[in-house]
PDB file of C-alpha atoms in Angstrom:
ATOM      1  CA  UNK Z  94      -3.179  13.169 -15.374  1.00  0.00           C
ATOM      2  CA  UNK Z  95      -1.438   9.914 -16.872  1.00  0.00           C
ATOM      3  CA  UNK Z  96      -0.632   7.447 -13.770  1.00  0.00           C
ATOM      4  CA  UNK Z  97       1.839   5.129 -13.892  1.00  0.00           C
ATOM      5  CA  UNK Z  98       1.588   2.110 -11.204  1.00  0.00           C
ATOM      6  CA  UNK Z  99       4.473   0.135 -10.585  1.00  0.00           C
ATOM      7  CA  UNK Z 100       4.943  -3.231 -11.132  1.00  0.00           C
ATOM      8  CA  UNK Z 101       3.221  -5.833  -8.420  1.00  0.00           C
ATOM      9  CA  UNK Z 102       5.697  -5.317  -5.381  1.00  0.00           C
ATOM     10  CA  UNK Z 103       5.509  -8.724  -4.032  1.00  0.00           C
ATOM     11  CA  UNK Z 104       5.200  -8.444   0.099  1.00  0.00           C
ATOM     12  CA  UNK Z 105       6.481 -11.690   1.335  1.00  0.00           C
ATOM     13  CA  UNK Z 106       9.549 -12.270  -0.991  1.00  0.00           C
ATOM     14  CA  UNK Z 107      11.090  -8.354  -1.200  1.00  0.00           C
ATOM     15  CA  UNK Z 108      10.904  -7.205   2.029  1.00  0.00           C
ATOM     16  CA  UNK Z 109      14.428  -6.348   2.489  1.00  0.00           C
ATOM     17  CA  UNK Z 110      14.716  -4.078  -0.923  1.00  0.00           C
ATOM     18  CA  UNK Z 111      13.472  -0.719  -1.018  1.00  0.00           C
ATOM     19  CA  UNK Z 112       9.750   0.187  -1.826  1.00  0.00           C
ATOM     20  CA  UNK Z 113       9.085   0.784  -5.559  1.00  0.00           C
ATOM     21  CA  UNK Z 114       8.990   4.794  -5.745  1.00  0.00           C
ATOM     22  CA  UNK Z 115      10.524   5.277  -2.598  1.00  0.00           C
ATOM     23  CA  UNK Z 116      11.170   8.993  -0.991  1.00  0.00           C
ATOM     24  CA  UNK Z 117       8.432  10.143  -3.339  1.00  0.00           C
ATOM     25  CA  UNK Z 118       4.814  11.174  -2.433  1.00  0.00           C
ATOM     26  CA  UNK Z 119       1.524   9.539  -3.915  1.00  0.00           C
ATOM     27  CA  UNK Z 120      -0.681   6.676  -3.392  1.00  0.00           C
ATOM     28  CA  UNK Z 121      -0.830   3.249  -3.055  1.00  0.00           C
ATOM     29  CA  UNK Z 122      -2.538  -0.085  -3.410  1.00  0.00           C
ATOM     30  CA  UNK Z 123      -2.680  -3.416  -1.177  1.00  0.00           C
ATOM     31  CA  UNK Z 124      -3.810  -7.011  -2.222  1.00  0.00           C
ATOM     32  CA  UNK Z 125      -3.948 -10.053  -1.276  1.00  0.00           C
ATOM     33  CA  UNK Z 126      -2.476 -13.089  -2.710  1.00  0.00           C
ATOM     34  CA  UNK Z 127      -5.532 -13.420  -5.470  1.00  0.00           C
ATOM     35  CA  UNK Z 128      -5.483  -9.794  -6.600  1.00  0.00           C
ATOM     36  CA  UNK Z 129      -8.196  -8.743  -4.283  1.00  0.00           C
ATOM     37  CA  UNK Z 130      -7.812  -5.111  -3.274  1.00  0.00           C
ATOM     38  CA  UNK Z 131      -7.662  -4.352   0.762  1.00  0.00           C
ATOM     39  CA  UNK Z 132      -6.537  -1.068   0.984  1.00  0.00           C
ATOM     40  CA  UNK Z 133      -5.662   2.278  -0.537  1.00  0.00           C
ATOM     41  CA  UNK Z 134      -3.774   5.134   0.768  1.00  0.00           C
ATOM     42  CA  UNK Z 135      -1.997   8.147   0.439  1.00  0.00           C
ATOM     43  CA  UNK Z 136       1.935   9.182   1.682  1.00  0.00           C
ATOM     44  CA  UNK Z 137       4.467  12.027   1.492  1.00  0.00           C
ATOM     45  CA  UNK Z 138       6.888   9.313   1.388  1.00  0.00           C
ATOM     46  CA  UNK Z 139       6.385   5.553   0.095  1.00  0.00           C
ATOM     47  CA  UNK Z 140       9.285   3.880   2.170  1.00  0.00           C
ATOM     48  CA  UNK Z 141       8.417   5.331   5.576  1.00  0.00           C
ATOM     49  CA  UNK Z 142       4.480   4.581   4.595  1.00  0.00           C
ATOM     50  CA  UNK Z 143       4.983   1.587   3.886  1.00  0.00           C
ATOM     51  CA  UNK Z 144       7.507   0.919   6.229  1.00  0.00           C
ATOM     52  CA  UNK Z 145       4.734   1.541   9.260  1.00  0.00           C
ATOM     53  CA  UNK Z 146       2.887  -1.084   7.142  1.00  0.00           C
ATOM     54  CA  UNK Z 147       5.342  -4.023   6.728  1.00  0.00           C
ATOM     55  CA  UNK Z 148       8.422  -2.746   8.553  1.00  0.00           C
ATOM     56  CA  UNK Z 149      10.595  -6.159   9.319  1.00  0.00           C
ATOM     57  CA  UNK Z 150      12.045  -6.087  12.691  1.00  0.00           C
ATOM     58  CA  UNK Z 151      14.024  -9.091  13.060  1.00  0.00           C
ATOM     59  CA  UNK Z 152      13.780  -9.298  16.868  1.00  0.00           C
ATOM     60  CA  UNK Z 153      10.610 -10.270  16.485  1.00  0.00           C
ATOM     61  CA  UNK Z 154       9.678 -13.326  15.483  1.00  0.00           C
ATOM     62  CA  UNK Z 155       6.274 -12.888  13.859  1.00  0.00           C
ATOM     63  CA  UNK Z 156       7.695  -9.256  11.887  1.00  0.00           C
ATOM     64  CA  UNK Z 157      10.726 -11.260   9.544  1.00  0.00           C
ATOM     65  CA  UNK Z 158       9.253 -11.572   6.695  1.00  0.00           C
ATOM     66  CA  UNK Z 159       7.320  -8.182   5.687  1.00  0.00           C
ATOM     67  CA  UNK Z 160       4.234  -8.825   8.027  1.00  0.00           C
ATOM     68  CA  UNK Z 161       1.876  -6.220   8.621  1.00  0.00           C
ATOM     69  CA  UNK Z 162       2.886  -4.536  12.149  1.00  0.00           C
ATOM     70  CA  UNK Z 163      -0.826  -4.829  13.359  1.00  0.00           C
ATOM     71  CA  UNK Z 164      -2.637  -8.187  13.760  1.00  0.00           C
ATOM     72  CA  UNK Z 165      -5.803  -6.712  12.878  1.00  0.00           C
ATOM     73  CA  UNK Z 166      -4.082  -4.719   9.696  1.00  0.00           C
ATOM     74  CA  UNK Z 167      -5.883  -7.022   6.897  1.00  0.00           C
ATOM     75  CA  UNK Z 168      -7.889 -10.193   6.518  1.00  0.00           C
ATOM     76  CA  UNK Z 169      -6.814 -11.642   4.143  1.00  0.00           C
ATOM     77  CA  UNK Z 170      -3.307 -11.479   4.176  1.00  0.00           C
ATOM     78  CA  UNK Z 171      -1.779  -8.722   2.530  1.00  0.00           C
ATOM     79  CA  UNK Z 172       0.724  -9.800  -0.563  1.00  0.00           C
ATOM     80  CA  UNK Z 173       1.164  -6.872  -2.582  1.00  0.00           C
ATOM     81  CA  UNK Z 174       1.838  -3.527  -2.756  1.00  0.00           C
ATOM     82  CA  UNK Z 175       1.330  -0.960  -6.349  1.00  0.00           C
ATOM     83  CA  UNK Z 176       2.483   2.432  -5.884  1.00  0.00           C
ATOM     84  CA  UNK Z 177       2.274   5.613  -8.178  1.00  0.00           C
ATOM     85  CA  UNK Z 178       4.178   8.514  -7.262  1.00  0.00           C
ATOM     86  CA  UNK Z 179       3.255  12.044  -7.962  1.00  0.00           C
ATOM     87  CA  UNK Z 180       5.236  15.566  -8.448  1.00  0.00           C
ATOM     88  CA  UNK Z 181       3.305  16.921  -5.335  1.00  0.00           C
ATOM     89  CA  UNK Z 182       2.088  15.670  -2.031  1.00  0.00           C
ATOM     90  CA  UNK Z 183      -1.123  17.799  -1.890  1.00  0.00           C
ATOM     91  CA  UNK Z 184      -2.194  15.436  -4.931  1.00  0.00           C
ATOM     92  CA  UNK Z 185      -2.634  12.156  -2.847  1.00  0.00           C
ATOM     93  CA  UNK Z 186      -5.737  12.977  -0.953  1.00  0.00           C
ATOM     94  CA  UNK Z 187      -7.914  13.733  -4.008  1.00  0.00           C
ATOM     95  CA  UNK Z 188      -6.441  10.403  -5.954  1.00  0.00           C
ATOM     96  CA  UNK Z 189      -6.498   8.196  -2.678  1.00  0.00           C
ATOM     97  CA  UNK Z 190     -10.400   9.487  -2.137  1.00  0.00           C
ATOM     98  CA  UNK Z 191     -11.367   9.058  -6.076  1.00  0.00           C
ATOM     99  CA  UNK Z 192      -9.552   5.759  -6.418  1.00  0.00           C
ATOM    100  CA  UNK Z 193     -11.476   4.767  -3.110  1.00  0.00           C
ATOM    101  CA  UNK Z 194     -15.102   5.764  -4.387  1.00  0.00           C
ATOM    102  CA  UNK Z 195     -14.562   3.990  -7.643  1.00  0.00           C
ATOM    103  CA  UNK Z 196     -12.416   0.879  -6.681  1.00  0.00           C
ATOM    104  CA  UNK Z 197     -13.777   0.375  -3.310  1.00  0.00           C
ATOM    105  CA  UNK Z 198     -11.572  -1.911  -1.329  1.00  0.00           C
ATOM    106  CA  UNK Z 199     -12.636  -3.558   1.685  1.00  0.00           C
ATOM    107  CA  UNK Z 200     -10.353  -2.387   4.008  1.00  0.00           C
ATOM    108  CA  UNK Z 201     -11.202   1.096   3.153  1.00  0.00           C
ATOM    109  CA  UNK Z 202     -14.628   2.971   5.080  1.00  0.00           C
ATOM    110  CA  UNK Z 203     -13.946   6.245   3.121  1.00  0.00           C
ATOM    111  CA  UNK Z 204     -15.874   6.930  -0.032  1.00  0.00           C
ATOM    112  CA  UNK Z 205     -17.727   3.668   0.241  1.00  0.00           C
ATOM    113  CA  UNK Z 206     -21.770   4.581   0.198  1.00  0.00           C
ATOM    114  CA  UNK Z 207     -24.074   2.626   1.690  1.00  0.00           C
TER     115      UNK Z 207
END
């Protein structure tokens, strides 16, 4: 399988366009502002995913700019978002759980042996 990532979605300045692969099922990848991976998961469907993630609501104060929904959601700060999108959603879980073995991030408990 030959996956293509996106291009560094950038969190705080584009979150009023549409999510890089929207409509499309697959998986994707969180960071920080220094590259550090937080998260990885899987969707049917990249803009209502990610959406539940960052969705701005602008009567609320604290949700205007892209931030994550949950205070708890990611320390640090989520900053960006990779996507890769896949012909079929029954291939996310086996990606999401082999990119999470190998990769590792820390906001993900899956995978991760101790």
């Amino acid at each position: 399988m030959n996956l293509r990532w996106s291009e560094p979605w950038d969190i705080q300045c584009n979150f009023d366009q549409t999510w890089p692969n929207n409509g499309r099922p697959g998986c994707y990848a969180i960071f920080d502002r220094d590259l550090k991976l937080l998260y990885i998961g899987k969707t049917i469907n990249f803009g209502k995913r990610l959406g539940e993630h960052f969705k701005v609501d602008p009567t609320d104060p604290t949700r205007k700019r892209g931030l994550p929904k949950t205070t708890e959601a990611w320390s640090p700060k989520a900053h960006y978002v990779l996507t890769v999108a896949l012909d079929h959603a029954y291939e996310a879980p086996s990606l999401e759980e082999y990119l999470i073995e190998k990769l590792q991030p820390c906001g993900n408990r899956m995978g991760i042996r101790t």
